[in-house]
Amino acid sequence: VVRALTGVEFVRPTEADYDALITIVDEWWSGRPVRRLLPRLWLRHFAGWSWLARVNGDRLVGFAIGFLSPGLPGTAALHLLGVDPNHRRRGIGRDLGRRLADDAAAAGADRIEMVIPTGDQVALGFLRAIGFAVVADPDLRPIHGTPAHADYDGPGEDRIVLARVLVP
Ligand SMILES: CC(C)(COP(=O)(O)OP(=O)(O)OC[C@H]1O[C@@H](n2cnc3c(N)ncnc32)[C@H](O)[C@@H]1OP(=O)(O)O)[C@@H](O)C(=O)NCCC(=O)NCCS
């Protein structure tokens, strides 16, 4: 257990944390159905690439899940990162992002990637604030004011691909 922010503990999850996590995610994403992006396999197989933020011993206030890409050498990915709406703007998100970046660098990655839906200004603002930038690509076109990939995740599912360069 590492203490950084006052009163917040950062711990590795285990699969046993899944039930607590899955019940709160849709609420943290303001009703966006994020639950479907979080089947149990993430905590079963990627717990060692994940972090939980807790207060008062066991109250979950944030989480991040990532992995080292098996297919793209040197690339890690941030799958999901969320913070309890009552604990935002305290630096918990930034700390979770830093922990994943440290894990990625320790595993030999030189970049960490994240894909977000177009129009998600909160995620975009947060990711830019913690050092991510839109990945250059000839296929990019402006969608809701940001260079994005049309139909990236299938018809109508436009996405912004961002990456943060990891300094060894
Ligand atoms: C995005 C989210 C994870 C940020 O968590 P957080 O703990 O509040 O973030 P931090 O306090 O570490 O913020 C770090 C920086 O990100 C930026 N930021 C955070 N929230 C922001 C917002 N709502 N709008 C614009 N920029 C924001 C700011 O620059 C902030 O620094 P500052 O507070 O000194 O200005 C949180 O709002 C959340 O869970 N949102 C819903 C889920 C989601 O969108 N997740 C996707 C994340 S990629």
GROMACS .gro file of C-alpha atoms and ligand atoms in nm:
model
  216
    1VAL     CA    1   0.000   0.000   0.000
    2VAL     CA    2   0.142   0.336  -0.105
    3ARG     CA    3   0.003   0.659   0.038
    4ALA     CA    4   0.033   0.968  -0.175
    5LEU     CA    5  -0.266   1.202  -0.159
    6THR     CA    6  -0.380   1.270   0.195
    7GLY     CA    7  -0.623   1.002   0.308
    8VAL     CA    8  -0.614   0.815  -0.024
    9GLU     CA    9  -0.461   0.469  -0.051
   10PHE     CA   10  -0.357   0.316  -0.382
   11VAL     CA   11  -0.365  -0.063  -0.398
   12ARG     CA   12  -0.358  -0.338  -0.657
   13PRO     CA   13  -0.702  -0.494  -0.699
   14THR     CA   14  -0.777  -0.863  -0.692
   15GLU     CA   15  -1.059  -1.039  -0.871
   16ALA     CA   16  -1.255  -1.011  -0.544
   17ASP     CA   17  -1.283  -0.635  -0.601
   18TYR     CA   18  -1.486  -0.688  -0.918
   19ASP     CA   19  -1.832  -0.682  -0.761
   20ALA     CA   20  -1.772  -0.344  -0.596
   21LEU     CA   21  -1.631  -0.199  -0.915
   22ILE     CA   22  -1.901  -0.317  -1.155
   23THR     CA   23  -2.182  -0.172  -0.943
   24ILE     CA   24  -2.047   0.185  -0.953
   25VAL     CA   25  -1.901   0.236  -1.301
   26ASP     CA   26  -2.215   0.347  -1.486
   27GLU     CA   27  -2.287   0.603  -1.213
   28TRP     CA   28  -1.932   0.739  -1.232
   29TRP     CA   29  -1.967   0.779  -1.610
   30SER     CA   30  -2.295   0.971  -1.565
   31GLY     CA   31  -2.509   0.689  -1.695
   32ARG     CA   32  -2.298   0.611  -2.002
   33PRO     CA   33  -2.311   0.229  -2.018
   34VAL     CA   34  -1.947   0.166  -1.936
   35ARG     CA   35  -2.032  -0.161  -1.763
   36ARG     CA   36  -2.016  -0.339  -2.097
   37LEU     CA   37  -1.649  -0.234  -2.124
   38LEU     CA   38  -1.572  -0.400  -1.793
   39PRO     CA   39  -1.638  -0.773  -1.791
   40ARG     CA   40  -1.480  -0.963  -1.503
   41LEU     CA   41  -1.189  -1.073  -1.720
   42TRP     CA   42  -1.024  -0.735  -1.662
   43LEU     CA   43  -0.980  -0.796  -1.291
   44ARG     CA   44  -0.922  -1.166  -1.338
   45HIS     CA   45  -0.635  -1.129  -1.584
   46PHE     CA   46  -0.516  -0.768  -1.556
   47ALA     CA   47  -0.521  -0.704  -1.180
   48GLY     CA   48  -0.143  -0.669  -1.190
   49TRP     CA   49  -0.188  -0.388  -1.442
   50SER     CA   50  -0.456  -0.211  -1.241
   51TRP     CA   51  -0.486   0.023  -0.945
   52LEU     CA   52  -0.762   0.110  -0.702
   53ALA     CA   53  -0.783   0.431  -0.499
   54ARG     CA   54  -0.952   0.395  -0.163
   55VAL     CA   55  -1.046   0.612   0.133
   56ASN     CA   56  -1.144   0.507   0.485
   57GLY     CA   57  -0.993   0.163   0.442
   58ASP     CA   58  -1.220   0.011   0.183
   59ARG     CA   59  -1.428   0.277   0.009
   60LEU     CA   60  -1.349   0.272  -0.362
   61VAL     CA   61  -1.298   0.624  -0.505
   62GLY     CA   62  -1.101   0.552  -0.823
   63PHE     CA   63  -0.958   0.285  -1.048
   64ALA     CA   64  -0.741   0.240  -1.353
   65ILE     CA   65  -0.693  -0.068  -1.570
   66GLY     CA   66  -0.426  -0.108  -1.834
   67PHE     CA   67  -0.204  -0.363  -2.002
   68LEU     CA   68   0.112  -0.410  -2.204
   69SER     CA   69   0.015  -0.466  -2.567
   70PRO     CA   70   0.087  -0.823  -2.676
   71GLY     CA   71   0.074  -0.708  -3.041
   72LEU     CA   72   0.231  -0.363  -3.056
   73PRO     CA   73   0.587  -0.369  -2.925
   74GLY     CA   74   0.670  -0.089  -2.682
   75THR     CA   75   0.307   0.009  -2.639
   76ALA     CA   76   0.094  -0.008  -2.328
   77ALA     CA   77  -0.276   0.077  -2.317
   78LEU     CA   78  -0.498   0.242  -2.064
   79HIS     CA   79  -0.832   0.064  -2.088
   80LEU     CA   80  -1.043   0.253  -1.833
   81LEU     CA   81  -0.981   0.510  -1.562
   82GLY     CA   82  -1.248   0.661  -1.341
   83VAL     CA   83  -1.283   0.864  -1.024
   84ASP     CA   84  -1.582   0.893  -0.789
   85PRO     CA   85  -1.767   1.218  -0.876
   86ASN     CA   86  -1.743   1.324  -0.509
   87HIS     CA   87  -1.364   1.295  -0.513
   88ARG     CA   88  -1.275   1.465  -0.841
   89ARG     CA   89  -1.023   1.745  -0.896
   90ARG     CA   90  -0.808   1.629  -0.607
   91GLY     CA   91  -0.544   1.468  -0.825
   92ILE     CA   92  -0.664   1.108  -0.789
   93GLY     CA   93  -0.706   1.065  -1.166
   94ARG     CA   94  -0.363   1.212  -1.232
   95ASP     CA   95  -0.207   0.979  -0.972
   96LEU     CA   96  -0.379   0.672  -1.120
   97GLY     CA   97  -0.258   0.771  -1.466
   98ARG     CA   98   0.097   0.815  -1.337
   99ARG     CA   99   0.091   0.471  -1.175
  100LEU     CA  100  -0.015   0.307  -1.501
  101ALA     CA  101   0.252   0.502  -1.689
  102ASP     CA  102   0.512   0.388  -1.434
  103ASP     CA  103   0.397   0.026  -1.475
  104ALA     CA  104   0.424   0.062  -1.852
  105ALA     CA  105   0.771   0.217  -1.838
  106ALA     CA  106   0.886  -0.053  -1.594
  107ALA     CA  107   0.766  -0.316  -1.844
  108GLY     CA  108   0.975  -0.154  -2.117
  109ALA     CA  109   0.700   0.037  -2.299
  110ASP     CA  110   0.784   0.376  -2.446
  111ARG     CA  111   0.426   0.490  -2.499
  112ILE     CA  112   0.085   0.444  -2.344
  113GLU     CA  113  -0.228   0.476  -2.553
  114MET     CA  114  -0.591   0.548  -2.478
  115VAL     CA  115  -0.895   0.554  -2.704
  116ILE     CA  116  -1.194   0.769  -2.610
  117PRO     CA  117  -1.528   0.851  -2.774
  118THR     CA  118  -1.547   1.179  -2.966
  119GLY     CA  119  -1.722   1.456  -2.776
  120ASP     CA  120  -1.602   1.337  -2.434
  121GLN     CA  121  -1.456   1.673  -2.333
  122VAL     CA  122  -1.389   1.564  -1.974
  123ALA     CA  123  -1.177   1.265  -2.075
  124LEU     CA  124  -1.003   1.473  -2.343
  125GLY     CA  125  -0.924   1.759  -2.103
  126PHE     CA  126  -0.802   1.518  -1.839
  127LEU     CA  127  -0.583   1.315  -2.075
  128ARG     CA  128  -0.427   1.627  -2.226
  129ALA     CA  129  -0.358   1.757  -1.875
  130ILE     CA  130  -0.168   1.440  -1.788
  131GLY     CA  131   0.050   1.445  -2.097
  132PHE     CA  132  -0.148   1.263  -2.367
  133ALA     CA  133  -0.177   1.402  -2.720
  134VAL     CA  134  -0.376   1.295  -3.027
  135VAL     CA  135  -0.176   1.044  -3.231
  136ALA     CA  136  -0.100   1.181  -3.579
  137ASP     CA  137  -0.254   0.978  -3.862
  138PRO     CA  138  -0.341   1.064  -4.223
  139ASP     CA  139  -0.697   0.934  -4.169
  140LEU     CA  140  -0.779   1.187  -3.898
  141ARG     CA  141  -1.057   1.436  -3.954
  142PRO     CA  142  -1.211   1.691  -3.718
  143ILE     CA  143  -1.512   1.555  -3.529
  144HIS     CA  144  -1.661   1.778  -3.257
  145GLY     CA  145  -1.355   1.998  -3.302
  146THR     CA  146  -1.092   1.730  -3.238
  147PRO     CA  147  -0.895   1.522  -3.489
  148ALA     CA  148  -1.056   1.179  -3.471
  149HIS     CA  149  -1.113   0.850  -3.652
  150ALA     CA  150  -1.460   0.808  -3.802
  151ASP     CA  151  -1.615   0.463  -3.748
  152TYR     CA  152  -1.306   0.349  -3.554
  153ASP     CA  153  -1.502   0.096  -3.347
  154GLY     CA  154  -1.759   0.020  -3.616
  155PRO     CA  155  -2.025   0.224  -3.797
  156GLY     CA  156  -2.104   0.547  -3.611
  157GLU     CA  157  -1.849   0.475  -3.337
  158ASP     CA  158  -1.601   0.759  -3.380
  159ARG     CA  159  -1.296   0.767  -3.154
  160ILE     CA  160  -1.000   0.981  -3.055
  161VAL     CA  161  -0.670   0.795  -3.019
  162LEU     CA  162  -0.428   0.958  -2.777
  163ALA     CA  163  -0.086   0.856  -2.652
  164ARG     CA  164   0.163   0.970  -2.395
  165VAL     CA  165   0.532   0.926  -2.459
  166LEU     CA  166   0.705   0.761  -2.164
  167VAL     CA  167   1.044   0.893  -2.073
  168PRO     CA  168   1.264   0.610  -1.944
  169LIG     C1  169  -1.166   1.223  -1.602
  169LIG     C2  170  -1.153   1.188  -1.454
  169LIG     C3  171  -1.091   1.048  -1.444
  169LIG     C4  172  -1.061   1.290  -1.387
  169LIG     O1  173  -1.035   1.248  -1.253
  169LIG     P1  174  -0.987   1.352  -1.140
  169LIG     O2  175  -0.941   1.275  -1.024
  169LIG     O3  176  -1.094   1.453  -1.118
  169LIG     O4  177  -0.865   1.423  -1.215
  169LIG     P2  178  -0.748   1.510  -1.148
  169LIG     O5  179  -0.800   1.579  -1.026
  169LIG     O6  180  -0.629   1.426  -1.132
  169LIG     O7  181  -0.727   1.616  -1.264
  169LIG     C5  182  -0.603   1.630  -1.332
  169LIG     C6  183  -0.621   1.737  -1.439
  169LIG     O8  184  -0.707   1.691  -1.543
  169LIG     C7  185  -0.784   1.800  -1.593
  169LIG     N1  186  -0.927   1.775  -1.569
  169LIG     C8  187  -0.983   1.696  -1.475
  169LIG     N2  188  -1.117   1.700  -1.485
  169LIG     C9  189  -1.146   1.781  -1.586
  169LIG    C10  190  -1.269   1.828  -1.643
  169LIG     N3  191  -1.388   1.792  -1.592
  169LIG     N4  192  -1.262   1.913  -1.748
  169LIG    C11  193  -1.143   1.953  -1.797
  169LIG     N5  194  -1.024   1.915  -1.746
  169LIG    C12  195  -1.026   1.830  -1.641
  169LIG    C13  196  -0.739   1.925  -1.516
  169LIG     O9  197  -0.637   1.988  -1.587
  169LIG    C14  198  -0.687   1.864  -1.388
  169LIG    O10  199  -0.592   1.943  -1.322
  169LIG     P3  200  -0.644   2.062  -1.224
  169LIG    O11  201  -0.748   2.004  -1.134
  169LIG    O12  202  -0.520   2.102  -1.152
  169LIG    O13  203  -0.700   2.169  -1.314
  169LIG    C15  204  -1.290   1.192  -1.385
  169LIG    O14  205  -1.354   1.315  -1.413
  169LIG    C16  206  -1.384   1.080  -1.428
  169LIG    O15  207  -1.379   0.972  -1.374
  169LIG     N6  208  -1.472   1.108  -1.526
  169LIG    C17  209  -1.567   1.011  -1.574
  169LIG    C18  210  -1.497   0.895  -1.634
  169LIG    C19  211  -1.411   0.931  -1.751
  169LIG    O16  212  -1.442   1.018  -1.832
  169LIG     N7  213  -1.300   0.861  -1.763
  169LIG    C20  214  -1.213   0.873  -1.876
  169LIG    C21  215  -1.082   0.920  -1.834
  169LIG     S1  216  -0.971   0.904  -1.969
   0.00000   0.00000   0.00000
